[in-house]
Short mmCIF file of C-alpha atoms and ligand atoms in Angstrom, two decimals:
data_model
loop_
_atom_site.label_atom_id
_atom_site.label_comp_id
_atom_site.label_asym_id
_atom_site.label_seq_id
_atom_site.Cartn_x
_atom_site.Cartn_y
_atom_site.Cartn_z
CA UNK A 1 27.05 -12.95 20.62
CA UNK A 2 27.28 -11.98 24.26
CA UNK A 3 24.44 -12.05 26.80
CA UNK A 4 20.82 -11.31 25.96
CA UNK A 5 21.06 -7.58 25.38
CA UNK A 6 19.58 -6.62 22.06
CA UNK A 7 21.86 -5.08 19.46
CA UNK A 8 21.26 -1.67 17.92
CA UNK A 9 21.92 -2.02 14.20
CA UNK A 10 22.39 0.95 11.92
CA UNK A 11 21.53 0.18 8.27
CA UNK A 12 22.53 2.35 5.31
CA UNK A 13 21.19 1.88 1.77
CA UNK A 14 22.38 3.96 -1.22
CA UNK A 15 22.43 1.62 -4.22
CA UNK A 16 20.24 3.66 -6.57
CA UNK A 17 17.95 6.64 -6.14
CA UNK A 18 16.90 6.22 -2.52
CA UNK A 19 19.05 7.13 0.45
CA UNK A 20 17.76 5.22 3.42
CA UNK A 21 18.85 4.89 7.03
CA UNK A 22 17.30 2.50 9.54
CA UNK A 23 17.88 1.51 13.12
CA UNK A 24 16.85 -1.95 14.31
CA UNK A 25 16.91 -3.47 17.77
CA UNK A 26 17.85 -7.01 16.76
CA UNK A 27 15.24 -7.76 14.09
CA UNK A 28 12.75 -5.13 15.20
CA UNK A 29 12.58 -1.93 13.16
CA UNK A 30 12.78 1.20 15.31
CA UNK A 31 13.03 3.67 12.44
CA UNK A 32 13.32 3.42 8.66
CA UNK A 33 13.87 6.76 6.92
CA UNK A 34 13.79 6.94 3.12
CA UNK A 35 14.78 9.96 1.07
CA UNK A 36 13.82 9.51 -2.59
CA UNK A 37 15.56 11.45 -5.36
CA UNK A 38 12.48 12.58 -7.25
CA UNK A 39 14.45 14.93 -9.52
CA UNK A 40 15.44 11.99 -11.78
CA UNK A 41 11.90 12.24 -13.23
CA UNK A 42 13.10 15.23 -15.24
CA UNK A 43 15.61 13.05 -17.07
CA UNK A 44 13.41 9.99 -17.70
CA UNK A 45 15.63 7.75 -15.58
CA UNK A 46 18.30 7.74 -12.89
CA UNK A 47 21.36 9.90 -13.64
CA UNK A 48 24.22 8.18 -11.76
CA UNK A 49 26.37 11.24 -11.05
CA UNK A 50 23.43 13.25 -9.73
CA UNK A 51 22.43 10.28 -7.62
CA UNK A 52 25.88 10.08 -5.95
CA UNK A 53 25.86 13.79 -5.17
CA UNK A 54 22.39 13.63 -3.64
CA UNK A 55 23.37 10.63 -1.46
CA UNK A 56 26.41 12.57 -0.28
CA UNK A 57 24.29 15.52 0.79
CA UNK A 58 21.65 13.56 2.64
CA UNK A 59 23.33 10.55 4.26
CA UNK A 60 24.72 12.32 7.34
CA UNK A 61 21.56 14.36 8.12
CA UNK A 62 19.51 11.19 7.66
CA UNK A 63 21.68 9.24 10.15
CA UNK A 64 21.34 12.15 12.61
CA UNK A 65 17.53 12.21 12.19
CA UNK A 66 17.26 8.44 12.63
CA UNK A 67 19.29 8.54 15.88
CA UNK A 68 17.26 11.48 17.13
CA UNK A 69 13.93 9.87 16.36
CA UNK A 70 14.72 6.82 18.49
CA UNK A 71 16.52 8.92 21.05
CA UNK A 72 19.85 7.11 21.04
CA UNK A 73 23.44 8.28 20.67
CA UNK A 74 25.71 7.14 17.83
CA UNK A 75 27.86 5.41 20.46
CA UNK A 76 24.89 3.17 21.30
CA UNK A 77 25.06 1.61 17.82
CA UNK A 78 26.50 -1.92 18.05
CA UNK A 79 26.69 -2.87 14.39
CA UNK A 80 26.80 -1.02 11.08
CA UNK A 81 25.36 -2.64 7.94
CA UNK A 82 25.61 -1.01 4.52
CA UNK A 83 24.76 -2.04 0.97
CA UNK A 84 27.88 -2.91 -1.02
CA UNK A 85 26.17 -3.95 -4.29
CA UNK A 86 24.76 -4.49 -6.77
CA UNK A 87 23.87 -0.96 -7.81
CA UNK A 88 25.31 2.28 -9.14
CA UNK A 89 28.96 2.27 -8.17
CA UNK A 90 29.19 5.96 -7.25
CA UNK A 91 26.00 5.77 -5.21
CA UNK A 92 27.16 2.63 -3.39
CA UNK A 93 30.52 4.24 -2.65
CA UNK A 94 28.84 7.05 -0.74
CA UNK A 95 26.86 4.85 1.68
CA UNK A 96 29.55 2.19 2.10
CA UNK A 97 32.34 4.71 2.65
CA UNK A 98 30.23 6.57 5.19
CA UNK A 99 29.58 3.27 6.97
CA UNK A 100 33.29 2.44 6.95
CA UNK A 101 34.07 5.83 8.46
CA UNK A 102 31.56 5.23 11.25
CA UNK A 103 32.84 1.71 11.85
CA UNK A 104 36.43 2.95 12.09
CA UNK A 105 35.78 5.98 14.26
CA UNK A 106 33.36 4.23 16.63
CA UNK A 107 35.29 0.95 16.59
CA UNK A 108 32.10 -0.98 15.82
CA UNK A 109 31.75 -3.98 13.50
CA UNK A 110 30.81 -3.51 9.86
CA UNK A 111 28.88 -5.90 7.63
CA UNK A 112 28.57 -5.25 3.89
CA UNK A 113 25.20 -6.41 2.58
CA UNK A 114 24.14 -7.61 -0.85
CA UNK A 115 21.14 -5.49 -1.83
CA UNK A 116 19.29 -8.45 -3.36
CA UNK A 117 19.76 -10.50 -0.20
CA UNK A 118 18.25 -7.55 1.64
CA UNK A 119 15.15 -7.79 -0.58
CA UNK A 120 15.01 -11.62 -0.33
CA UNK A 121 14.65 -11.56 3.44
CA UNK A 122 12.57 -8.37 3.67
CA UNK A 123 9.50 -10.50 4.44
CA UNK A 124 11.10 -11.13 7.85
CA UNK A 125 10.55 -7.46 8.70
CA UNK A 126 6.84 -8.26 8.98
CA UNK A 127 5.15 -9.49 12.17
CA UNK A 128 4.22 -12.79 10.52
CA UNK A 129 7.49 -14.30 9.32
CA UNK A 130 7.90 -16.47 6.21
CA UNK A 131 8.58 -20.16 6.84
CA UNK A 132 11.39 -22.17 5.23
CA UNK A 133 11.54 -23.66 2.72
CA UNK A 134 10.04 -20.85 0.70
CA UNK A 135 9.80 -19.59 -2.85
CA UNK A 136 10.85 -15.96 -3.18
CA UNK A 137 10.06 -13.80 -6.19
CA UNK A 138 12.30 -10.72 -6.32
CA UNK A 139 10.90 -8.13 -8.72
CA UNK A 140 12.63 -4.77 -8.88
CA UNK A 141 13.87 -2.22 -11.39
CA UNK A 142 17.09 -4.13 -11.98
CA UNK A 143 16.26 -7.75 -11.11
CA UNK A 144 13.71 -10.51 -11.58
CA UNK A 145 14.71 -13.58 -9.62
CA UNK A 146 12.82 -16.73 -8.75
CA UNK A 147 14.48 -18.39 -5.76
CA UNK A 148 14.12 -21.43 -3.57
CA UNK A 149 15.21 -20.37 -0.10
CA UNK A 150 15.78 -23.17 2.42
CA UNK A 151 17.36 -21.14 5.23
CA UNK A 152 19.08 -17.82 5.86
CA UNK A 153 22.17 -19.30 4.23
CA UNK A 154 20.80 -21.65 1.58
CA UNK A 155 19.47 -19.81 -1.42
CA UNK A 156 19.05 -21.44 -4.82
CA UNK A 157 18.44 -19.50 -8.00
CA UNK A 158 15.68 -21.20 -10.03
CA UNK A 159 15.22 -18.60 -12.73
CA UNK A 160 15.85 -15.05 -13.79
CA UNK A 161 15.07 -12.74 -16.68
CA UNK A 162 16.91 -13.28 -19.93
CA UNK A 163 16.45 -9.60 -20.88
CA UNK A 164 14.54 -6.81 -19.10
CA UNK A 165 13.68 -6.91 -15.42
CA UNK A 166 9.97 -6.68 -14.50
CA UNK A 167 10.34 -3.14 -13.12
CA UNK A 168 12.39 -2.13 -16.15
CA UNK A 169 9.53 -3.32 -18.41
CA UNK A 170 7.06 -1.18 -16.40
CA UNK A 171 9.44 1.79 -16.70
CA UNK A 172 10.05 1.36 -20.45
CA UNK A 173 6.36 0.90 -21.31
CA UNK A 174 5.51 3.87 -19.11
CA UNK A 175 7.99 6.00 -21.04
CA UNK A 176 6.59 4.98 -24.40
CA UNK A 177 3.06 5.74 -23.21
CA UNK A 178 4.24 9.16 -22.06
CA UNK A 179 3.79 8.60 -18.30
CA UNK A 180 7.42 9.06 -17.27
CA UNK A 181 9.64 7.57 -14.57
CA UNK A 182 9.28 5.56 -12.37
CA UNK A 183 6.69 3.76 -14.45
CA UNK A 184 5.22 1.10 -12.18
CA UNK A 185 2.99 3.27 -10.01
CA UNK A 186 1.72 5.30 -13.00
CA UNK A 187 0.91 2.24 -15.13
CA UNK A 188 -0.85 0.72 -12.14
CA UNK A 189 -2.97 3.83 -11.68
CA UNK A 190 -3.88 3.98 -15.37
CA UNK A 191 -4.56 0.21 -15.46
CA UNK A 192 -7.16 0.60 -12.70
CA UNK A 193 -9.34 2.54 -15.14
CA UNK A 194 -8.79 0.21 -18.10
CA UNK A 195 -10.00 -3.18 -19.33
CA UNK A 196 -7.23 -5.76 -18.99
CA UNK A 197 -8.90 -8.04 -21.56
CA UNK A 198 -9.09 -5.38 -24.27
CA UNK A 199 -5.73 -6.19 -25.92
CA UNK A 200 -3.97 -9.54 -25.98
CA UNK A 201 -0.25 -8.95 -25.47
CA UNK A 202 2.03 -12.01 -25.69
CA UNK A 203 3.66 -13.94 -22.85
CA UNK A 204 7.11 -15.27 -23.74
CA UNK A 205 7.23 -19.05 -24.01
CA UNK A 206 10.77 -19.89 -22.93
CA UNK A 207 12.34 -23.32 -22.99
CA UNK A 208 14.00 -22.74 -19.59
CA UNK A 209 11.45 -23.76 -17.01
CA UNK A 210 11.75 -20.83 -14.67
CA UNK A 211 13.26 -18.01 -16.73
CA UNK A 212 11.42 -14.85 -17.72
CA UNK A 213 11.54 -12.58 -20.74
CA UNK A 214 9.85 -9.20 -20.95
CA UNK A 215 11.44 -7.46 -23.91
CA UNK A 216 9.00 -9.08 -26.39
CA UNK A 217 6.08 -7.79 -24.35
CA UNK A 218 7.55 -4.30 -24.34
CA UNK A 219 8.08 -4.47 -28.14
CA UNK A 220 4.50 -5.72 -28.62
CA UNK A 221 3.21 -2.65 -26.78
CA UNK A 222 5.47 -0.42 -28.89
CA UNK A 223 4.23 -2.02 -32.16
CA UNK A 224 0.61 -1.68 -31.02
CA UNK A 225 1.10 2.01 -30.32
CA UNK A 226 2.98 2.62 -33.61
CA UNK A 227 0.32 0.80 -35.62
CA UNK A 228 -2.74 2.41 -34.07
CA UNK A 229 -1.67 5.94 -33.16
CA UNK A 230 0.44 7.45 -35.90
CA UNK A 231 0.10 10.95 -34.41
CA UNK A 232 1.32 9.70 -30.99
CA UNK A 233 -1.89 11.06 -29.51
CA UNK A 234 -3.40 8.21 -27.54
CA UNK A 235 -6.88 8.85 -26.08
CA UNK A 236 -6.98 8.40 -22.29
CA UNK A 237 -9.34 5.46 -22.45
CA UNK A 238 -7.00 3.63 -24.84
CA UNK A 239 -4.00 4.45 -22.63
CA UNK A 240 -5.81 2.86 -19.72
CA UNK A 241 -6.64 -0.25 -21.75
CA UNK A 242 -3.03 -0.60 -22.93
CA UNK A 243 -1.74 -0.20 -19.35
CA UNK A 244 -4.20 -2.75 -17.98
CA UNK A 245 -3.51 -5.29 -20.75
CA UNK A 246 0.27 -4.88 -20.44
CA UNK A 247 0.10 -5.23 -16.65
CA UNK A 248 -2.05 -8.37 -17.01
CA UNK A 249 0.43 -10.04 -19.39
CA UNK A 250 3.39 -9.22 -17.18
CA UNK A 251 1.68 -10.43 -14.00
CA UNK A 252 0.42 -13.59 -15.77
CA UNK A 253 3.99 -14.36 -16.90
CA UNK A 254 5.28 -14.03 -13.33
CA UNK A 255 2.43 -16.06 -11.86
CA UNK A 256 2.93 -18.93 -14.36
CA UNK A 257 6.52 -19.46 -13.25
CA UNK A 258 5.86 -18.99 -9.56
CA UNK A 259 3.04 -21.50 -9.77
CA UNK A 260 5.35 -24.01 -11.46
CA UNK A 261 8.03 -23.44 -8.81
CA UNK A 262 5.54 -24.06 -5.99
CA UNK A 263 4.22 -27.20 -7.72
CA UNK A 264 7.72 -28.62 -8.13
CA UNK A 265 9.07 -27.88 -4.65
CA UNK A 266 7.66 -28.71 -1.28
CA UNK A 267 7.52 -25.25 0.24
CA UNK A 268 5.76 -23.78 3.24
CA UNK A 269 5.57 -20.20 2.07
CA UNK A 270 5.89 -17.75 -0.77
CA UNK A 271 7.32 -14.27 -0.42
CA UNK A 272 6.98 -11.49 -2.99
CA UNK A 273 9.61 -8.74 -2.59
CA UNK A 274 11.22 -5.76 -4.37
CA UNK A 275 9.85 -2.52 -5.79
CA UNK A 276 7.32 -4.18 -8.14
CA UNK A 277 5.85 -6.05 -5.13
CA UNK A 278 4.03 -2.75 -4.48
CA UNK A 279 1.77 -3.61 -7.44
CA UNK A 280 -1.71 -4.47 -6.14
CA UNK A 281 -2.66 -6.85 -8.95
CA UNK A 282 0.55 -8.82 -8.46
CA UNK A 283 0.07 -8.85 -4.68
CA UNK A 284 -3.50 -10.14 -5.08
CA UNK A 285 -2.55 -12.85 -7.54
CA UNK A 286 0.36 -14.09 -5.41
CA UNK A 287 -1.99 -14.18 -2.41
CA UNK A 288 -4.54 -16.19 -4.44
CA UNK A 289 -1.83 -18.58 -5.56
CA UNK A 290 -0.73 -19.16 -1.97
CA UNK A 291 -4.36 -19.89 -1.03
CA UNK A 292 -4.64 -22.39 -3.90
CA UNK A 293 -1.53 -24.24 -2.71
CA UNK A 294 -2.45 -23.80 0.93
CA UNK A 295 0.86 -22.20 1.87
CA UNK A 296 1.49 -18.92 3.68
CA UNK A 297 2.17 -15.73 1.79
CA UNK A 298 4.34 -12.91 3.09
CA UNK A 299 4.54 -9.66 1.16
CA UNK A 300 6.29 -6.77 2.89
CA UNK A 301 4.39 -3.54 3.54
CA UNK A 302 4.99 -0.83 0.94
CA UNK A 303 7.85 0.91 2.79
CA UNK A 304 9.79 -2.38 2.74
CA UNK A 305 9.06 -3.22 -0.94
CA UNK A 306 11.08 -0.44 -2.53
CA UNK A 307 14.67 0.20 -1.55
CA UNK A 308 15.03 0.68 2.19
CA UNK A 309 17.68 0.40 4.87
CA UNK A 310 15.57 -1.72 7.25
CA UNK A 311 16.09 -4.77 5.01
CA UNK A 312 19.83 -4.01 4.82
CA UNK A 313 20.11 -3.74 8.61
CA UNK A 314 18.15 -6.98 9.04
CA UNK A 315 20.31 -8.89 6.57
CA UNK A 316 23.41 -7.37 8.23
CA UNK A 317 22.16 -8.63 11.59
CA UNK A 318 21.57 -12.15 10.19
CA UNK A 319 25.06 -12.25 8.64
CA UNK A 320 26.64 -10.88 11.81
CA UNK A 321 24.95 -13.62 13.82
CA UNK A 322 26.42 -16.23 11.51
CA UNK A 323 29.89 -14.80 12.07
CA UNK A 324 30.36 -12.48 9.12
CA UNK A 325 32.50 -9.35 9.69
CA UNK A 326 33.90 -7.02 7.05
CA UNK A 327 36.92 -4.79 7.24
CA UNK A 328 37.67 -1.42 5.71
CA UNK A 329 38.94 -3.03 2.50
CA UNK A 330 35.46 -4.20 1.48
CA UNK A 331 34.60 -2.77 -1.94
CA UNK A 332 31.33 -1.86 -3.63
CA UNK A 333 30.42 -3.80 -6.78
CA UNK A 334 28.00 -2.79 -9.56
CA UNK A 335 26.65 -6.18 -10.68
CA UNK A 336 25.82 -9.53 -9.16
CA UNK A 337 28.94 -11.64 -9.05
CA UNK A 338 29.04 -15.22 -7.79
CA UNK A 339 31.54 -14.30 -5.09
CA UNK A 340 29.36 -11.55 -3.77
CA UNK A 341 25.85 -12.89 -4.17
CA UNK A 342 24.58 -15.18 -1.46
CA UNK A 343 28.02 -15.48 -0.07
CA UNK A 344 27.42 -17.99 2.69
CA UNK A 345 26.41 -21.00 0.56
CA UNK A 346 26.05 -23.52 3.40
CA UNK A 347 24.62 -23.94 6.92
O1 KG4 B 1 13.38 -2.34 -5.61
P1 KG4 B 1 13.27 -1.01 -6.24
O2 KG4 B 1 12.76 0.14 -5.41
O3 KG4 B 1 14.65 -0.54 -6.84
C1 KG4 B 1 15.54 -1.43 -7.42
O4 KG4 B 1 16.35 -2.05 -6.68
O5 KG4 B 1 15.43 -1.56 -8.67
O6 KG4 B 1 12.32 -1.16 -7.54
C2 KG4 B 1 12.02 -0.07 -8.37
C3 KG4 B 1 11.08 -0.56 -9.48
C4 KG4 B 1 10.85 0.45 -10.58
O7 KG4 B 1 11.05 -0.17 -11.83
C5 KG4 B 1 9.38 0.84 -10.41
O8 KG4 B 1 8.74 1.21 -11.62
C6 KG4 B 1 8.80 -0.43 -9.84
O9 KG4 B 1 9.79 -0.90 -8.94
N1 KG4 B 1 7.54 -0.22 -9.11
C7 KG4 B 1 6.34 -0.73 -9.49
C8 KG4 B 1 5.37 -0.22 -8.59
N2 KG4 B 1 6.02 0.59 -7.69
C9 KG4 B 1 7.34 0.58 -8.03
N3 KG4 B 1 6.02 -1.57 -10.50
C10 KG4 B 1 4.72 -1.92 -10.63
N4 KG4 B 1 3.74 -1.47 -9.82
C11 KG4 B 1 4.02 -0.62 -8.79
N5 KG4 B 1 3.03 -0.17 -8.00
ZN1 ZN B 2 16.04 -2.79 -4.81
#
């Protein structure tokens, strides 16, 4: 990298149902715009084709607004970072292709960013930075990952879910309780009014030390509802108790494994990231756990928990600094693949 001038990084995120554009000056966020596709609510989940079309409509205006809000010209952008996967392939194509077009026409470097890596390092968007080595819990709609992170390039997967992701469990239980999509925020709201000790839902007891399983919990909620409410009419008070008890079991399951990971590894910090990191009970319990172990705890602010381009730009900047450059042949990919995920495996 030349001289001490800070780089203007343009980040573009379009992996699912949020189009987001951010501009960073090195690692400092100047603007982070997020346009959420709320219309998916009507369908009970994300409709991939509609998602792609909505990204296509909004990505250019969003880039224009981001540039305008920080009062810089597109030619002042030094680096373009865009999510290349994992995610919905059509949605990814929109953001990545747009980024390629900008990179080509402006003759500026392009870095393709793994969405999960974006989440993993999103704690570094905060004023107080996490310290290595750290345990990172990624909890989103598509992923539940427990990681030991030793540096920006050394990331070890300790455990993952063997079935549903944590956010997926929130969404599925929300649907069966009649709350709709996305489920997390609505279950959380309902849980606030309920008694979390009223129903004992199970926590999966897996042989693998650090793996998670949430489909049994979801089925237990389903069975409870089928058994007790044959007319599908659940009184509000009961709904609140079910939400609170489900949320407690899910959070307890996460905390058990995180606690074990901290006990078994000498770490300086814990970071909770991803869409489900918006959950207040989970945030509180992770904070308490960090206090117990006397390590620091970094949880991004709400706008950096869900999908956002600031984390993509930041990860793009880190990769760029370690020499990564992508060309116009870089392709989007729908699922985590060894060759894509955590692609720099060494310092
Ligand atoms: O990271 P994210 O925005 O998108 C993915 O990459 O998946 O995560 C979305 C997930 C959804 O499943 C949503 O229900 C969940 O995060 N979520 C929450 C809360 N806010 C969002 N789950 C629990 N409590 C919340 N407050
Ligand atoms: Zn995400």
